[in-house]
Amino acid sequence: MAFHNLLGEEGEKIAVKFLKSKGYIIYQTNWRFGKLEIDIIAEDGKELVFIEVKTRSSEGYGRPEESVDDKKELSLLNAADIYVRDFNLEIEVRFDIISLIINEKKTSIKHIIDAFSGIDQAYY
């Protein structure tokens, strides 16, 4: 398996552990519908949270969260819409990004809550 795939898997495992430590209930990881995918689906109190995890080994090409462009955002919105409809859910939803830098020197994590509405709250 390619290094970036292994790094991504490691980032998702760390993200799940991080979310659980914050009291989130994890429902699904790597949920797929056709070509659409959501990395983590969780509950935070009364909200269903769709979480995109981005992991890099450095910021040499920018911060990981910067790779969530308009196309990826639309893909996540579409996937979430399908998930909510398929499970016939009536719950508030939001979209978060977990951005990780993992290398031999350190592991850092940034949690961007409600990433698509412009509210930026980070936990390290």
mmCIF file with all atom_site columns, C-alpha atoms in Angstrom:
data_model
loop_
_atom_site.group_PDB
_atom_site.id
_atom_site.type_symbol
_atom_site.label_atom_id
_atom_site.label_alt_id
_atom_site.label_comp_id
_atom_site.label_asym_id
_atom_site.label_entity_id
_atom_site.label_seq_id
_atom_site.pdbx_PDB_ins_code
_atom_site.Cartn_x
_atom_site.Cartn_y
_atom_site.Cartn_z
_atom_site.occupancy
_atom_site.B_iso_or_equiv
_atom_site.pdbx_formal_charge
_atom_site.auth_seq_id
_atom_site.auth_comp_id
_atom_site.auth_asym_id
_atom_site.auth_atom_id
_atom_site.pdbx_PDB_model_num
ATOM 1   C CA . MET A 1 1   ? 0.000   0.000  0.000  1.00 0.00 ? 1   MET A CA 1
ATOM 2   C CA . ALA A 1 2   ? 1.275   3.486  -0.831 1.00 0.00 ? 2   ALA A CA 1
ATOM 3   C CA . PHE A 1 3   ? 2.656   5.658  1.968  1.00 0.00 ? 3   PHE A CA 1
ATOM 4   C CA . HIS A 1 4   ? -0.070  8.307  1.567  1.00 0.00 ? 4   HIS A CA 1
ATOM 5   C CA . ASN A 1 5   ? -2.756  5.617  1.952  1.00 0.00 ? 5   ASN A CA 1
ATOM 6   C CA . LEU A 1 6   ? -1.139  4.297  5.127  1.00 0.00 ? 6   LEU A CA 1
ATOM 7   C CA . LEU A 1 7   ? -0.796  7.843  6.440  1.00 0.00 ? 7   LEU A CA 1
ATOM 8   C CA . GLY A 1 8   ? -4.468  8.489  5.707  1.00 0.00 ? 8   GLY A CA 1
ATOM 9   C CA . GLU A 1 9   ? -5.546  5.323  7.514  1.00 0.00 ? 9   GLU A CA 1
ATOM 10  C CA . GLU A 1 10  ? -3.414  6.264  10.531 1.00 0.00 ? 10  GLU A CA 1
ATOM 11  C CA . GLY A 1 11  ? -4.948  9.756  10.520 1.00 0.00 ? 11  GLY A CA 1
ATOM 12  C CA . GLU A 1 12  ? -8.467  8.340  10.520 1.00 0.00 ? 12  GLU A CA 1
ATOM 13  C CA . LYS A 1 13  ? -7.663  6.043  13.467 1.00 0.00 ? 13  LYS A CA 1
ATOM 14  C CA . ILE A 1 14  ? -6.257  8.987  15.428 1.00 0.00 ? 14  ILE A CA 1
ATOM 15  C CA . ALA A 1 15  ? -9.301  11.094 14.507 1.00 0.00 ? 15  ALA A CA 1
ATOM 16  C CA . VAL A 1 16  ? -11.712 8.429  15.792 1.00 0.00 ? 16  VAL A CA 1
ATOM 17  C CA . LYS A 1 17  ? -9.786  8.141  19.069 1.00 0.00 ? 17  LYS A CA 1
ATOM 18  C CA . PHE A 1 18  ? -9.748  11.950 19.393 1.00 0.00 ? 18  PHE A CA 1
ATOM 19  C CA . LEU A 1 19  ? -13.497 12.229 18.780 1.00 0.00 ? 19  LEU A CA 1
ATOM 20  C CA . LYS A 1 20  ? -14.298 9.490  21.281 1.00 0.00 ? 20  LYS A CA 1
ATOM 21  C CA . SER A 1 21  ? -12.184 11.312 23.877 1.00 0.00 ? 21  SER A CA 1
ATOM 22  C CA . LYS A 1 22  ? -14.383 14.381 23.290 1.00 0.00 ? 22  LYS A CA 1
ATOM 23  C CA . GLY A 1 23  ? -17.566 12.357 23.883 1.00 0.00 ? 23  GLY A CA 1
ATOM 24  C CA . TYR A 1 24  ? -18.617 11.783 20.269 1.00 0.00 ? 24  TYR A CA 1
ATOM 25  C CA . ILE A 1 25  ? -20.470 8.595  19.419 1.00 0.00 ? 25  ILE A CA 1
ATOM 26  C CA . ILE A 1 26  ? -18.991 7.040  16.272 1.00 0.00 ? 26  ILE A CA 1
ATOM 27  C CA . TYR A 1 27  ? -21.602 5.494  13.962 1.00 0.00 ? 27  TYR A CA 1
ATOM 28  C CA . GLN A 1 28  ? -19.680 4.779  10.790 1.00 0.00 ? 28  GLN A CA 1
ATOM 29  C CA . THR A 1 29  ? -16.199 5.035  9.329  1.00 0.00 ? 29  THR A CA 1
ATOM 30  C CA . ASN A 1 30  ? -15.482 5.075  5.615  1.00 0.00 ? 30  ASN A CA 1
ATOM 31  C CA . TRP A 1 31  ? -19.180 5.004  4.672  1.00 0.00 ? 31  TRP A CA 1
ATOM 32  C CA . ARG A 1 32  ? -19.615 4.699  0.921  1.00 0.00 ? 32  ARG A CA 1
ATOM 33  C CA . PHE A 1 33  ? -22.371 5.148  -1.595 1.00 0.00 ? 33  PHE A CA 1
ATOM 34  C CA . GLY A 1 34  ? -21.091 4.593  -5.124 1.00 0.00 ? 34  GLY A CA 1
ATOM 35  C CA . LYS A 1 35  ? -18.119 6.916  -5.534 1.00 0.00 ? 35  LYS A CA 1
ATOM 36  C CA . LEU A 1 36  ? -19.137 9.071  -2.579 1.00 0.00 ? 36  LEU A CA 1
ATOM 37  C CA . GLU A 1 37  ? -17.445 8.559  0.787  1.00 0.00 ? 37  GLU A CA 1
ATOM 38  C CA . ILE A 1 38  ? -17.662 10.025 4.259  1.00 0.00 ? 38  ILE A CA 1
ATOM 39  C CA . ASP A 1 39  ? -14.668 9.346  6.496  1.00 0.00 ? 39  ASP A CA 1
ATOM 40  C CA . ILE A 1 40  ? -16.486 9.468  9.843  1.00 0.00 ? 40  ILE A CA 1
ATOM 41  C CA . ILE A 1 41  ? -20.146 9.782  10.787 1.00 0.00 ? 41  ILE A CA 1
ATOM 42  C CA . ALA A 1 42  ? -20.662 10.578 14.452 1.00 0.00 ? 42  ALA A CA 1
ATOM 43  C CA . GLU A 1 43  ? -23.030 12.179 16.908 1.00 0.00 ? 43  GLU A CA 1
ATOM 44  C CA . ASP A 1 44  ? -22.154 15.143 19.076 1.00 0.00 ? 44  ASP A CA 1
ATOM 45  C CA . GLY A 1 45  ? -25.054 15.716 21.409 1.00 0.00 ? 45  GLY A CA 1
ATOM 46  C CA . LYS A 1 46  ? -28.052 16.373 19.211 1.00 0.00 ? 46  LYS A CA 1
ATOM 47  C CA . GLU A 1 47  ? -26.204 16.774 15.901 1.00 0.00 ? 47  GLU A CA 1
ATOM 48  C CA . LEU A 1 48  ? -25.174 14.215 13.334 1.00 0.00 ? 48  LEU A CA 1
ATOM 49  C CA . VAL A 1 49  ? -21.654 15.117 12.262 1.00 0.00 ? 49  VAL A CA 1
ATOM 50  C CA . PHE A 1 50  ? -20.104 14.238 8.910  1.00 0.00 ? 50  PHE A CA 1
ATOM 51  C CA . ILE A 1 51  ? -16.341 14.450 9.245  1.00 0.00 ? 51  ILE A CA 1
ATOM 52  C CA . GLU A 1 52  ? -13.678 14.682 6.569  1.00 0.00 ? 52  GLU A CA 1
ATOM 53  C CA . VAL A 1 53  ? -10.215 13.663 7.748  1.00 0.00 ? 53  VAL A CA 1
ATOM 54  C CA . LYS A 1 54  ? -7.164  15.080 5.986  1.00 0.00 ? 54  LYS A CA 1
ATOM 55  C CA . THR A 1 55  ? -3.675  13.912 6.915  1.00 0.00 ? 55  THR A CA 1
ATOM 56  C CA . ARG A 1 56  ? -0.254  14.991 5.730  1.00 0.00 ? 56  ARG A CA 1
ATOM 57  C CA . SER A 1 57  ? 3.296   14.462 6.902  1.00 0.00 ? 57  SER A CA 1
ATOM 58  C CA . SER A 1 58  ? 4.104   18.187 6.702  1.00 0.00 ? 58  SER A CA 1
ATOM 59  C CA . GLU A 1 59  ? 2.694   21.539 5.647  1.00 0.00 ? 59  GLU A CA 1
ATOM 60  C CA . GLY A 1 60  ? 5.075   21.678 2.692  1.00 0.00 ? 60  GLY A CA 1
ATOM 61  C CA . TYR A 1 61  ? 2.124   21.732 0.303  1.00 0.00 ? 61  TYR A CA 1
ATOM 62  C CA . GLY A 1 62  ? -0.188  23.642 2.635  1.00 0.00 ? 62  GLY A CA 1
ATOM 63  C CA . ARG A 1 63  ? -2.317  22.695 5.610  1.00 0.00 ? 63  ARG A CA 1
ATOM 64  C CA . PRO A 1 64  ? -4.294  19.462 5.196  1.00 0.00 ? 64  PRO A CA 1
ATOM 65  C CA . GLU A 1 65  ? -7.682  21.149 5.544  1.00 0.00 ? 65  GLU A CA 1
ATOM 66  C CA . GLU A 1 66  ? -6.902  23.391 2.564  1.00 0.00 ? 66  GLU A CA 1
ATOM 67  C CA . SER A 1 67  ? -7.359  20.369 0.297  1.00 0.00 ? 67  SER A CA 1
ATOM 68  C CA . VAL A 1 68  ? -11.103 20.325 1.032  1.00 0.00 ? 68  VAL A CA 1
ATOM 69  C CA . ASP A 1 69  ? -12.115 22.332 -2.016 1.00 0.00 ? 69  ASP A CA 1
ATOM 70  C CA . ASP A 1 70  ? -15.564 23.205 -3.376 1.00 0.00 ? 70  ASP A CA 1
ATOM 71  C CA . LYS A 1 71  ? -15.744 19.917 -5.303 1.00 0.00 ? 71  LYS A CA 1
ATOM 72  C CA . LYS A 1 72  ? -15.003 17.869 -2.165 1.00 0.00 ? 72  LYS A CA 1
ATOM 73  C CA . GLU A 1 73  ? -17.467 19.947 -0.142 1.00 0.00 ? 73  GLU A CA 1
ATOM 74  C CA . LEU A 1 74  ? -20.217 19.272 -2.705 1.00 0.00 ? 74  LEU A CA 1
ATOM 75  C CA . SER A 1 75  ? -19.362 15.567 -2.662 1.00 0.00 ? 75  SER A CA 1
ATOM 76  C CA . LEU A 1 76  ? -19.667 15.487 1.138  1.00 0.00 ? 76  LEU A CA 1
ATOM 77  C CA . LEU A 1 77  ? -22.965 17.388 1.042  1.00 0.00 ? 77  LEU A CA 1
ATOM 78  C CA . ASN A 1 78  ? -24.361 14.936 -1.521 1.00 0.00 ? 78  ASN A CA 1
ATOM 79  C CA . ALA A 1 79  ? -23.184 11.899 0.433  1.00 0.00 ? 79  ALA A CA 1
ATOM 80  C CA . ALA A 1 80  ? -24.665 13.262 3.661  1.00 0.00 ? 80  ALA A CA 1
ATOM 81  C CA . ASP A 1 81  ? -27.976 13.946 1.940  1.00 0.00 ? 81  ASP A CA 1
ATOM 82  C CA . ILE A 1 82  ? -28.123 10.338 0.727  1.00 0.00 ? 82  ILE A CA 1
ATOM 83  C CA . TYR A 1 83  ? -27.195 9.023  4.184  1.00 0.00 ? 83  TYR A CA 1
ATOM 84  C CA . VAL A 1 84  ? -29.875 11.074 5.946  1.00 0.00 ? 84  VAL A CA 1
ATOM 85  C CA . ARG A 1 85  ? -32.529 10.073 3.399  1.00 0.00 ? 85  ARG A CA 1
ATOM 86  C CA . ASP A 1 86  ? -31.572 6.373  3.330  1.00 0.00 ? 86  ASP A CA 1
ATOM 87  C CA . PHE A 1 87  ? -31.764 6.123  7.111  1.00 0.00 ? 87  PHE A CA 1
ATOM 88  C CA . ASN A 1 88  ? -34.845 8.391  7.276  1.00 0.00 ? 88  ASN A CA 1
ATOM 89  C CA . LEU A 1 89  ? -33.206 10.608 9.902  1.00 0.00 ? 89  LEU A CA 1
ATOM 90  C CA . GLU A 1 90  ? -34.649 13.789 11.327 1.00 0.00 ? 90  GLU A CA 1
ATOM 91  C CA . ILE A 1 91  ? -31.679 15.348 13.083 1.00 0.00 ? 91  ILE A CA 1
ATOM 92  C CA . GLU A 1 92  ? -29.582 18.477 12.747 1.00 0.00 ? 92  GLU A CA 1
ATOM 93  C CA . VAL A 1 93  ? -26.393 17.891 10.774 1.00 0.00 ? 93  VAL A CA 1
ATOM 94  C CA . ARG A 1 94  ? -23.054 19.624 10.476 1.00 0.00 ? 94  ARG A CA 1
ATOM 95  C CA . PHE A 1 95  ? -19.782 19.114 8.666  1.00 0.00 ? 95  PHE A CA 1
ATOM 96  C CA . ASP A 1 96  ? -16.411 19.080 10.398 1.00 0.00 ? 96  ASP A CA 1
ATOM 97  C CA . ILE A 1 97  ? -12.862 18.634 9.178  1.00 0.00 ? 97  ILE A CA 1
ATOM 98  C CA . ILE A 1 98  ? -10.125 16.990 11.176 1.00 0.00 ? 98  ILE A CA 1
ATOM 99  C CA . SER A 1 99  ? -6.706  18.040 9.934  1.00 0.00 ? 99  SER A CA 1
ATOM 100 C CA . LEU A 1 100 ? -3.634  16.084 11.023 1.00 0.00 ? 100 LEU A CA 1
ATOM 101 C CA . ILE A 1 101 ? 0.111   16.413 10.576 1.00 0.00 ? 101 ILE A CA 1
ATOM 102 C CA . ILE A 1 102 ? 1.861   13.145 11.374 1.00 0.00 ? 102 ILE A CA 1
ATOM 103 C CA . ASN A 1 103 ? 5.621   12.759 11.156 1.00 0.00 ? 103 ASN A CA 1
ATOM 104 C CA . GLU A 1 104 ? 8.582   11.489 13.158 1.00 0.00 ? 104 GLU A CA 1
ATOM 105 C CA . LYS A 1 105 ? 8.745   14.723 15.185 1.00 0.00 ? 105 LYS A CA 1
ATOM 106 C CA . LYS A 1 106 ? 5.111   15.138 16.179 1.00 0.00 ? 106 LYS A CA 1
ATOM 107 C CA . THR A 1 107 ? 1.459   14.468 15.619 1.00 0.00 ? 107 THR A CA 1
ATOM 108 C CA . SER A 1 108 ? -0.806  17.505 15.602 1.00 0.00 ? 108 SER A CA 1
ATOM 109 C CA . ILE A 1 109 ? -4.553  17.574 15.216 1.00 0.00 ? 109 ILE A CA 1
ATOM 110 C CA . LYS A 1 110 ? -6.899  20.421 14.400 1.00 0.00 ? 110 LYS A CA 1
ATOM 111 C CA . HIS A 1 111 ? -10.656 19.989 14.614 1.00 0.00 ? 111 HIS A CA 1
ATOM 112 C CA . ILE A 1 112 ? -12.591 22.469 12.523 1.00 0.00 ? 112 ILE A CA 1
ATOM 113 C CA . ILE A 1 113 ? -16.176 22.407 13.741 1.00 0.00 ? 113 ILE A CA 1
ATOM 114 C CA . ASP A 1 114 ? -18.939 23.406 11.334 1.00 0.00 ? 114 ASP A CA 1
ATOM 115 C CA . ALA A 1 115 ? -16.322 23.810 8.622  1.00 0.00 ? 115 ALA A CA 1
ATOM 116 C CA . PHE A 1 116 ? -18.737 24.719 5.859  1.00 0.00 ? 116 PHE A CA 1
ATOM 117 C CA . SER A 1 117 ? -20.418 27.594 7.652  1.00 0.00 ? 117 SER A CA 1
ATOM 118 C CA . GLY A 1 118 ? -17.313 29.605 8.439  1.00 0.00 ? 118 GLY A CA 1
ATOM 119 C CA . ILE A 1 119 ? -17.282 28.899 12.175 1.00 0.00 ? 119 ILE A CA 1
ATOM 120 C CA . ASP A 1 120 ? -13.748 27.777 12.988 1.00 0.00 ? 120 ASP A CA 1
ATOM 121 C CA . GLN A 1 121 ? -13.111 26.218 16.380 1.00 0.00 ? 121 GLN A CA 1
ATOM 122 C CA . ALA A 1 122 ? -9.932  24.236 16.820 1.00 0.00 ? 122 ALA A CA 1
ATOM 123 C CA . TYR A 1 123 ? -8.722  21.768 19.397 1.00 0.00 ? 123 TYR A CA 1
ATOM 124 C CA . TYR A 1 124 ? -5.115  20.653 19.542 1.00 0.00 ? 124 TYR A CA 1
#
